[in-house]
Every structure is written in structure tokens, then in C-alpha cells.
CSV table of C-alpha atoms and ligand atoms in Angstrom, one decimal:
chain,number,residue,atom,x,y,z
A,1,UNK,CA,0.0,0.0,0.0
A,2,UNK,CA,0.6,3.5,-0.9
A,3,UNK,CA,3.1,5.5,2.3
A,4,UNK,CA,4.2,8.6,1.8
A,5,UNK,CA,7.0,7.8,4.0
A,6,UNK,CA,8.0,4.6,2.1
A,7,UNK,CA,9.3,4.4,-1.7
A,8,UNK,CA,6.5,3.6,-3.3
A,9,UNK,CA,7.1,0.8,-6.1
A,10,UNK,CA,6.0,2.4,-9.6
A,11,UNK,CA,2.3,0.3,-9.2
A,12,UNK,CA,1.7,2.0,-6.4
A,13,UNK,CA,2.6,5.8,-7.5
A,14,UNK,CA,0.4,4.8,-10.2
A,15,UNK,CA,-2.4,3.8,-8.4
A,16,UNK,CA,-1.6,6.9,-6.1
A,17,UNK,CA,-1.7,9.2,-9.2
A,18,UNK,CA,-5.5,8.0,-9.9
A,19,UNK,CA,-6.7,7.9,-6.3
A,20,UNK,CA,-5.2,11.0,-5.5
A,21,UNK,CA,-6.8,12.9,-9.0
A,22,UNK,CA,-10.0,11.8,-8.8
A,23,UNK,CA,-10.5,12.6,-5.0
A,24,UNK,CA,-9.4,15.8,-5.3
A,25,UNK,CA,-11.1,17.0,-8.6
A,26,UNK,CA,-11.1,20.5,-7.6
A,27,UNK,CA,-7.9,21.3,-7.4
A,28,UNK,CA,-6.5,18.5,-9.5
A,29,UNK,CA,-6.4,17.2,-12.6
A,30,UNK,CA,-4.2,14.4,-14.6
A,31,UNK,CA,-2.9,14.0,-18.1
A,32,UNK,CA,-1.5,11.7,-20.1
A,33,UNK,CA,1.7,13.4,-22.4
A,34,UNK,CA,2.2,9.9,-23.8
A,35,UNK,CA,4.3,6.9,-23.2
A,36,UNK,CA,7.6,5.4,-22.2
A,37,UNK,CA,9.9,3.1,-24.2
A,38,UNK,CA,8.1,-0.2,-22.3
A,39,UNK,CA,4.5,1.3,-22.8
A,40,UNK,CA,4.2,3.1,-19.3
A,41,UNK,CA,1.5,5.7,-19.7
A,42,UNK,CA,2.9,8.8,-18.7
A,43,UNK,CA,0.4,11.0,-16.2
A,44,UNK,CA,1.1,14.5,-15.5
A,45,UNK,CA,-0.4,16.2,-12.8
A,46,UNK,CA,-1.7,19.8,-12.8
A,47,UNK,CA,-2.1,21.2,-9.7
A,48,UNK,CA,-4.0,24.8,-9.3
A,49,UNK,CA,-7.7,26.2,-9.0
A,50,UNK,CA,-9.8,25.9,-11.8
A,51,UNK,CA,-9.7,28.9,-13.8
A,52,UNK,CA,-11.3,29.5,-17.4
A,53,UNK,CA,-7.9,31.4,-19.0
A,54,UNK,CA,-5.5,30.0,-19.1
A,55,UNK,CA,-2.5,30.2,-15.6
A,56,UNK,CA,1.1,30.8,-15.7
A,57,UNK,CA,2.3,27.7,-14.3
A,58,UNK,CA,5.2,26.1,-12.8
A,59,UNK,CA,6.7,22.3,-14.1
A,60,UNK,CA,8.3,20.2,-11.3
A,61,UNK,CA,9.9,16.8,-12.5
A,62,UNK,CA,10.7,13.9,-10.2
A,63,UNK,CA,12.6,10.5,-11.5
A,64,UNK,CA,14.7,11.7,-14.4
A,65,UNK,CA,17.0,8.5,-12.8
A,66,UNK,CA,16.1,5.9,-11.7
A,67,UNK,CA,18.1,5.1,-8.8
A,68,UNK,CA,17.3,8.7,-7.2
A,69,UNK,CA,14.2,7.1,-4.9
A,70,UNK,CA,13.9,10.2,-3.0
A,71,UNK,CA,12.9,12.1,-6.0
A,72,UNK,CA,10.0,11.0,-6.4
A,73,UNK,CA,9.1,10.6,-3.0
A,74,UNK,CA,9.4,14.5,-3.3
A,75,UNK,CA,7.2,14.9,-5.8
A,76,UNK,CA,4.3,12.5,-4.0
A,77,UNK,CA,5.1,14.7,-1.1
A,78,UNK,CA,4.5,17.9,-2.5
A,79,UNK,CA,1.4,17.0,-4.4
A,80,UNK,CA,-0.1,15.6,-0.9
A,81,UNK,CA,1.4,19.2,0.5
A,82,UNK,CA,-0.2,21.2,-1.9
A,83,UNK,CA,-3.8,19.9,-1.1
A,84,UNK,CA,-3.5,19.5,2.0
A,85,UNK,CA,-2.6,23.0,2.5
A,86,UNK,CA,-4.2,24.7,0.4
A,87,UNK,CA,-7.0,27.3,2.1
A,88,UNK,CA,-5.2,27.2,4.9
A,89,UNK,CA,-1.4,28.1,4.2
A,90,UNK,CA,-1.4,31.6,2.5
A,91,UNK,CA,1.1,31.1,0.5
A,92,UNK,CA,0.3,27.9,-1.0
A,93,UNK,CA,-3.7,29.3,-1.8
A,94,UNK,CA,-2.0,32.2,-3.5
A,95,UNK,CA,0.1,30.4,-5.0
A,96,UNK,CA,-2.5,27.5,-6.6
A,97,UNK,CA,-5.1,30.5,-6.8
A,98,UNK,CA,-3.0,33.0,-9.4
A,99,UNK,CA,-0.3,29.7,-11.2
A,100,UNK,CA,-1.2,26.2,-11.7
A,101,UNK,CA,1.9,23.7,-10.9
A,102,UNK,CA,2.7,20.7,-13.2
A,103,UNK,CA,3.8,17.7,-11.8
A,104,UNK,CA,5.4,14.9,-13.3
A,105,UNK,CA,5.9,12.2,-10.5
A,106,UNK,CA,8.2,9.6,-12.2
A,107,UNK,CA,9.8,11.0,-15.2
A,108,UNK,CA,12.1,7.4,-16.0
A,109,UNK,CA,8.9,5.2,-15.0
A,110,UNK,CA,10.5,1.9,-16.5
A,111,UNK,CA,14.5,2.8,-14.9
A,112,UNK,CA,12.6,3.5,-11.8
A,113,UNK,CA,10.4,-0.2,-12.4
A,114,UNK,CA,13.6,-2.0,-13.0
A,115,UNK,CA,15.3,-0.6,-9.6
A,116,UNK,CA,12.3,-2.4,-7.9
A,117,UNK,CA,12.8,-5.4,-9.6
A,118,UNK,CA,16.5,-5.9,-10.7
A,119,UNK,CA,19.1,-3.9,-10.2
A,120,UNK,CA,19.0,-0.7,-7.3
A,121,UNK,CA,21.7,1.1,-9.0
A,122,UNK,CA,20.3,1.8,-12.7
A,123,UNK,CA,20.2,4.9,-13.4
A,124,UNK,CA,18.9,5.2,-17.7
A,125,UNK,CA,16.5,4.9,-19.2
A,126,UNK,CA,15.7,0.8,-20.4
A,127,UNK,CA,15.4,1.2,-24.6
A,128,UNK,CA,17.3,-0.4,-27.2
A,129,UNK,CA,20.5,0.6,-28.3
A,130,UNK,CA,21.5,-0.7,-32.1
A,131,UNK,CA,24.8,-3.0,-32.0
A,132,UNK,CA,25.3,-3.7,-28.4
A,133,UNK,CA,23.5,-5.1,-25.8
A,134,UNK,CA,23.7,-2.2,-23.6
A,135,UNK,CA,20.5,-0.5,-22.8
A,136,UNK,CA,19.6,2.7,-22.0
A,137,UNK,CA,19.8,6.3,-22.3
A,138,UNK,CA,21.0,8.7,-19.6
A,139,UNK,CA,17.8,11.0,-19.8
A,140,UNK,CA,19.5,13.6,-18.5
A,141,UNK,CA,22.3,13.8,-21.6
A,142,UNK,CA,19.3,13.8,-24.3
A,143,UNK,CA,18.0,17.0,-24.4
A,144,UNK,CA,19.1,19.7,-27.2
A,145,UNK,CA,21.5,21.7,-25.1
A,146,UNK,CA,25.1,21.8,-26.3
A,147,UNK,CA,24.0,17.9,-26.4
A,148,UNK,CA,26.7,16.0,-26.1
A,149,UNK,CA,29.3,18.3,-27.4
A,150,UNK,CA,32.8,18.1,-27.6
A,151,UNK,CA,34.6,20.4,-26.3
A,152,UNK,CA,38.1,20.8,-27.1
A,153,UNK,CA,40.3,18.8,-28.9
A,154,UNK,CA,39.8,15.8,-27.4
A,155,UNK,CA,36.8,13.4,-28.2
A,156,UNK,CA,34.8,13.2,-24.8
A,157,UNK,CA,31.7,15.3,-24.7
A,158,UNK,CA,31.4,17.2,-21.8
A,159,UNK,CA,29.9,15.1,-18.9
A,160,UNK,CA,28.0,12.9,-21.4
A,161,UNK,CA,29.5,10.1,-23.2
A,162,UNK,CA,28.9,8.4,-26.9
A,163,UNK,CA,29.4,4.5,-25.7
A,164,UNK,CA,26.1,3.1,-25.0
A,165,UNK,CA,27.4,0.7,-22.3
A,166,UNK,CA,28.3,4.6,-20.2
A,167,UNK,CA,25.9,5.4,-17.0
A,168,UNK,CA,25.9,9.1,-19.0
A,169,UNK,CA,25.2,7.8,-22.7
A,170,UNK,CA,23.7,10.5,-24.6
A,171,UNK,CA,21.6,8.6,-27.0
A,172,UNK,CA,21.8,8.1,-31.0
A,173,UNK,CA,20.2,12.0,-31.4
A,174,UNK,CA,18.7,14.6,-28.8
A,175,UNK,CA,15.4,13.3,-28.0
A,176,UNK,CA,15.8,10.1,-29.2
A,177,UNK,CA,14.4,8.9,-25.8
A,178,UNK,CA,10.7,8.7,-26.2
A,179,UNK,CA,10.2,10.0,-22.2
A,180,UNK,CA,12.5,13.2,-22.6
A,181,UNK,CA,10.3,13.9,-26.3
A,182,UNK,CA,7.2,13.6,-24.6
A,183,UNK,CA,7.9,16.0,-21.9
A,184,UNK,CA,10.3,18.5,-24.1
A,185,UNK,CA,6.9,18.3,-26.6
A,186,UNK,CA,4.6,19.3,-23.6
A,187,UNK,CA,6.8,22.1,-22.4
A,188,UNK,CA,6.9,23.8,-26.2
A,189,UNK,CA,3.6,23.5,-26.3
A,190,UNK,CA,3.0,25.4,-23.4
A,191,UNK,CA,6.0,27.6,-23.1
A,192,UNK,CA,4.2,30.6,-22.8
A,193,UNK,CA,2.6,29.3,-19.8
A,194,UNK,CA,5.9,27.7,-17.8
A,195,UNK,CA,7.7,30.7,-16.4
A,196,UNK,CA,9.7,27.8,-13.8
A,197,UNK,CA,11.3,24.8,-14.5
A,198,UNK,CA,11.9,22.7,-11.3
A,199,UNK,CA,13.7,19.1,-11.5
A,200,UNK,CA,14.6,16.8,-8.4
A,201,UNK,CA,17.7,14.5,-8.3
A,202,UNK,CA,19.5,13.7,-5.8
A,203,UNK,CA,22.3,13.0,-4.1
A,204,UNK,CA,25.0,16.2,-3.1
A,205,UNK,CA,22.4,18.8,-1.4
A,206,UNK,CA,23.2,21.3,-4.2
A,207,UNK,CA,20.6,23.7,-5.6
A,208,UNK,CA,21.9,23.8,-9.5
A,209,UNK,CA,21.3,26.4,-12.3
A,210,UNK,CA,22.6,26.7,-15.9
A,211,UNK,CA,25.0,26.6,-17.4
A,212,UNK,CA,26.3,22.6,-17.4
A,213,UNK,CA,27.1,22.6,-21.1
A,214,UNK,CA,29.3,25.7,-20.7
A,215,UNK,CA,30.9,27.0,-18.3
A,216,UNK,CA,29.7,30.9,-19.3
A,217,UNK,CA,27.4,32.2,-17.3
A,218,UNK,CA,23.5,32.7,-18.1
A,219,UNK,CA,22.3,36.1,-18.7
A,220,UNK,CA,20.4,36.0,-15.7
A,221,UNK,CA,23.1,34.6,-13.6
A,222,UNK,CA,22.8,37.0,-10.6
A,223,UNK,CA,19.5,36.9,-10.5
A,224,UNK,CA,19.5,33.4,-10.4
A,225,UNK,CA,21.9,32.8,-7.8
A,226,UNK,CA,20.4,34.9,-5.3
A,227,UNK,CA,16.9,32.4,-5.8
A,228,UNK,CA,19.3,29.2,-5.3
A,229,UNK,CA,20.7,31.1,-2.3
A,230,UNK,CA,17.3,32.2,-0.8
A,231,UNK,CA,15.9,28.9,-1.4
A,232,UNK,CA,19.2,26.9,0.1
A,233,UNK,CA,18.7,29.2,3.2
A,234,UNK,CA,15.0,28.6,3.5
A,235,UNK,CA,15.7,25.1,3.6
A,236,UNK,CA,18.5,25.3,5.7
A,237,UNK,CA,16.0,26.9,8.5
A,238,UNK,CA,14.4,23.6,9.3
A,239,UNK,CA,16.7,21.5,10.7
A,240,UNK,CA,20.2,22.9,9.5
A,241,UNK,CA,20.8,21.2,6.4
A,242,UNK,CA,23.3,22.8,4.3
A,243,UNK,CA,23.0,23.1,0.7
A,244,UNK,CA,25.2,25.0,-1.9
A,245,UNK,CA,24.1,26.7,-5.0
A,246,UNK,CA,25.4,27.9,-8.1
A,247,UNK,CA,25.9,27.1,-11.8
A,248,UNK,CA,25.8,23.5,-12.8
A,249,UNK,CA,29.3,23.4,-14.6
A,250,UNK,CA,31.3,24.9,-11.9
A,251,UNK,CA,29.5,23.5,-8.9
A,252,UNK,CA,29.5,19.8,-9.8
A,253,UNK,CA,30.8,19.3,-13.2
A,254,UNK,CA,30.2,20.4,-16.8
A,255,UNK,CA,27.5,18.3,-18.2
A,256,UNK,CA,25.6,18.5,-21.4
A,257,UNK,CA,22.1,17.6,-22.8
A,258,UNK,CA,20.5,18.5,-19.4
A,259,UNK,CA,16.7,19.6,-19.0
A,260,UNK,CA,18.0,22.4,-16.6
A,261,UNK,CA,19.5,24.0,-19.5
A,262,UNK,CA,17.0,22.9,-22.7
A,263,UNK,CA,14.6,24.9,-20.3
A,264,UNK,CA,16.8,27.7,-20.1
A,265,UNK,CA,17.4,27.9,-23.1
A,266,UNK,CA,13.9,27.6,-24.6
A,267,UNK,CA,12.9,30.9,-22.1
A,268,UNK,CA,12.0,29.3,-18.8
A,269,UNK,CA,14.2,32.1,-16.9
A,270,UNK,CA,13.7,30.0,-13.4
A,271,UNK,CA,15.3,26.8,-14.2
A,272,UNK,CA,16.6,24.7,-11.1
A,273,UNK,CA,18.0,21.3,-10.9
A,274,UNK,CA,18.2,20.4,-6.8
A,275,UNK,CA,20.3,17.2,-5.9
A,276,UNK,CA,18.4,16.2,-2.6
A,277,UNK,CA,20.1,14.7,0.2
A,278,UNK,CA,22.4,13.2,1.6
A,279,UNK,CA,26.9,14.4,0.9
A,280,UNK,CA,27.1,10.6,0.5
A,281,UNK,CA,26.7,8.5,3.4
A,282,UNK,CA,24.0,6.6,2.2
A,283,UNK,CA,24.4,8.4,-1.3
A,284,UNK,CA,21.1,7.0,-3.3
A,285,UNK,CA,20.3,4.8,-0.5
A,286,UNK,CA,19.0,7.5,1.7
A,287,UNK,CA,16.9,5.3,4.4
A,288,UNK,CA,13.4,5.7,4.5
A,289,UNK,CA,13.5,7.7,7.9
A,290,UNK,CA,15.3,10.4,6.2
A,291,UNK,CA,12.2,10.7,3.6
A,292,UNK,CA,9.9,13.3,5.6
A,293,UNK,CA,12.5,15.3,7.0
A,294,UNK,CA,14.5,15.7,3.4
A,295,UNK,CA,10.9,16.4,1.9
A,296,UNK,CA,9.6,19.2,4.2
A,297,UNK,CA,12.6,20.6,4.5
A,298,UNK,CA,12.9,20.8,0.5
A,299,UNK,CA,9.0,22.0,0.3
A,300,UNK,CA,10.5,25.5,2.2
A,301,UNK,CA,12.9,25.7,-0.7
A,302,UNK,CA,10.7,25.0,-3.7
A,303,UNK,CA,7.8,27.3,-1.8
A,304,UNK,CA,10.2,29.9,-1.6
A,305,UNK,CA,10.9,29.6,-5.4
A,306,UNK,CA,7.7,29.4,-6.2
A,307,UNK,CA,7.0,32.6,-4.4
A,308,UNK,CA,9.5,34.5,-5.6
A,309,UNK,CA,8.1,33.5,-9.4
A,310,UNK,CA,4.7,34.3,-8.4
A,311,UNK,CA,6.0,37.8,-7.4
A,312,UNK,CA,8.2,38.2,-10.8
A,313,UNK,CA,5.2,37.2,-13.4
B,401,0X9,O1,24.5,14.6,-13.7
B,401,0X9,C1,23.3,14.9,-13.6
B,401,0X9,O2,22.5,14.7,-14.5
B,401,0X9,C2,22.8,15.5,-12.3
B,401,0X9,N1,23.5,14.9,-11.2
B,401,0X9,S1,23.0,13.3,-10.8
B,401,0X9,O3,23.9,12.9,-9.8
B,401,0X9,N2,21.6,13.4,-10.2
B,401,0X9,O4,23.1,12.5,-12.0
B,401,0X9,C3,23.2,17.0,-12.4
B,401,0X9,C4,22.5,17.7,-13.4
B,401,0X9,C5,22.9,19.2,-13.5
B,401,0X9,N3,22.5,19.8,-14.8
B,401,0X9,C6,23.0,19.5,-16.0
B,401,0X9,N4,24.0,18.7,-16.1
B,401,0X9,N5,22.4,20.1,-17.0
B,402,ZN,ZN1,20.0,12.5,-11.2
């Protein structure tokens, strides 16, 4: 059964994402923006009053790997937050009332699916790859941005590899993996509506922004640091867990074909990529006891985002 302090096996976020929808009809609504490699339906939530024009709108992605469980326990959390809250947190009724929040609970549904059943540490996605039996995609190196460039004269692209049998393989093109079309096809479709992007990982504690591709800055690189910063400090307030922000190539390493910086790139201004606990202790095997703590302590951080976007529209 469904426990929002657990990790939830993918059969029973799915059954979640129904139960969840349909009880709360008001304020919630689900979508399907098509379907993984394996045939997974993929359901995206919209969170936000009912309104007849159309809302700005936030996007919040959980499960881009498939080993990061706590990422998707995030996004479960915040959807139970968000409803729970709303009418009688200000913030979050303002917030739902003027911008409708999109949430995609398990981005890598069949990498996430295998983790349960085979192997704990996959990370890709699970599709074909021609002449090799390596599968997988790293859906985080398939996205049109600087994807998978080389830079300088030698033959690695940055952070993202070409061999098929690599954690970080890029894929055959950019968007060649069916889950990272479907949701790049949403977001251009409503790119006038997303003014954030919002994408959990974990593990480092690091709230990320672009550039990974390159290591220039973004042309809204002040402004974007001081939201990490506010929102590493607002998170920090709960129980003293420290997080460090900044741009994604100096901070962690360079690393192209992320959705951080397709976002970016395509004019979401408030693109974030947070790596949830822990430094590496228990790395992607954060214990279960660790769930609520690491989730309401990242709610203050992604509220405070949220806010400050709400305030910028
Ligand atoms: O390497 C990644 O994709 C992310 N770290 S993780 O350990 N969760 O794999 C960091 C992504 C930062 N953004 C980009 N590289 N665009
Ligand atoms: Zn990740």
C-alpha cells in the first residue's frame, strides 16, 4: 500500500496518481503526455484552482534516474502538501489560486520499475541501443543543449558520453528517448505558460542552475543565484541542512544535454536542478527515515521559489 514515507514501487505511485486525482477533482487534474519506451502511460499532474484562462504555471519533474528514490518521494510529497494546505497556508492558496503547478511524479517510470525489480543502481532509461546489448539512455544527456558536445580537442563530450554501455550515454540524437520527447513536446507546447522549471535529483544537497554545457554564465546569472541562495537558506532553517548553490558546470561538473538547460534555453528564466540529500553517506540509499524530514525541509525551498516567481510574473 501506498506510504508517503516509504518508496512507493512504480504500481503503487500509479495507483496513487489516480486515487489521488480523482478525490481531489477541484484542485487536480491528470494528463497523459504519452508513453515510455516499455508502454508506461505517462500522467502528469496539474495542480492549481480551476480557472477559465489560461495560468502561468510552474513544471516540477521527479525521477529523471532511476536510482534517485527520494525524488520522487518528493514529488508525492508535494502534491499531498499542496492539497493539503491549500486554504489554509497563504502562501500555498495564493500560490495554486494565481499559477497552476505541473507535476510529473516519475519521469524514468521503466528505470525506476527496474530498480524495484533488478538492479538498485540503474540509473537510464531501459530502450534499445542498435549494435550492443547495452540499454539505455541517460535522460539527463538527451536533451538539445550543447547535447553532447565536444569540447576541445579531445573526443569526450562534456559530462556525457557516446558509448552506450556509459551510466551518461547520450543517445543516438537529442530526443531520441521517447520519455525526454514527450515532456520536451509538452513544455513547447505550453512555453508561454511555464515561467519555472523545477527538476529533483538527488544525491550532493546542491541547488543547481545553468549553465552545465558551458561554463559561461547565463544572462540572468545574478538573478539566479540569489533564488538558489534564498531557497538553500529557507531550507536550511528547518533543521540545518546545508545546501550550496550555483551554476551546474562549476558547482558539480560540466555536463551537457540536461533539461536544466534545454529549459533555459527555450525561455524558462527559473530553471533549477536540486540534488536532494544526503553528501554521501547513504548516497542513493537515503533510508526511508530520512524521507519526511528531506521532503519538508525541501517544500520550504521550492515554496520559496515558487513565491519568488509568483511575485516576478
Ligand atoms: O549529472 C546529472 O545529470 C545531475 N546529477 S546526478 O547525480 N543526479 O546525476 C546533475 C544535473 C545538472 N544539470 C545538468 N548537467 N544540465
Ligand atoms: Zn540525477
Amino acid at each position: 500500500t501506498h506510504s508517503y514515507t516509504k518508496y512507493n514501487s512504480w504500481p503503487r505511485v500509479q495507483s496513487w496518481i489516480d486515487a489521488i486525482s480523482t478525490s481531489n477533482s477541484q484542485l487536480i487534474s491528470k494528463q497523459s503526455i504519452g508513453s515510455t519506451y516499455e508502454g508506461r502511460p505517462m500522467t502528469l499532474l496539474k495542480l492549481g484552482r480551476k480557472s477559465s484562462t489560461t495560468k502561468p504555471a510552474i513544471f516540477l519533474d521527479c525521477g529523471i534516474h532511476a536510482r534517485e528514490w527520494i525524488s520522487p518521494a518528493f514529488c508525492q510529497w508535494f502534491v499531498k502538501e499542496a492539497l493539503s494546505t491549500y486554504g489554509s497556508d497563504s502562501q500555498m492558496t495564493s500560490l495554486l489560486d494565481q499559477m497552476d503547478v505541473y507535476v510529473l511524479p516519475v519521469f524514468n517510470i521503466d528505470g525506476y520499475d527496474y530498480t524495484h525489480k533488478s538492479n538498485r543502481m540503474w540509473r537510464k532509461t531501459r530502450s534499445r541501443n542498435s549494435g550492443t546489448s547495452c540499454l539505455g539512455t541517460d535522460p539527463n544527456r538527451n536533451w538539445n543543449a550543447g547535447w553532447c558536445c565536444k569540447s576541445g580537442p579531445s573526443a569526450r563530450a562534456a559530462g556525457a558520453s557516446k558509448n552506450p554501455c556509459s551510466d551518461t550515454y547520450c543517445g543516438s540524437r537529442f530526443e531520441s528517448e521517447i520519455e525526454v520527447k514527450n515532456v520536451a513536446d509538452f513544455i513547447r507546447r505550453n512555453k508561454s505558460n511555464i515561467k519555472a522549471y523545477l527538476t529533483i535529483h538527488s544525491y550532493s544537497q546542491l541547488v543547481l542552475f545553468p549553465y552545465s554545457y558551458t561554463y559561461q554564465l547565463a544572462a540572468h546569472h545574478s538573478e539566479l543565484l540569489k533564488v538558489a541562495q534564498g531557497a538553500a537558506s529557507a531550507l536550511r532553517s528547518l533543521y540545518g541542512t546545508r545546501y550550496t548553490s550555483g551554476p551546474g558546470a562549476a558547482t558539480i561538473y560540466p555536463a551537457a544535454g540536461g533539461s536544466d538547460d534545454w529549459a533555459y534555453d527555450l525561455g524558462v528564466k527559473y530553471s533549477f536542478t536540486f540534488e536532494l540529500r544526503d553528501t554521501g553517506r547513504y548516497g542513493f540509499l537515503l533510508p526511508e527515515s530520512q524521507i519526511k524530514p528531506t521532503c519538508m525541509e525541501t517544500m520550504l525551498a521550492v515554496k520559496y521559489i515558487a513565491a519568488y516567481v509568483q511575485k516576478n510574473l
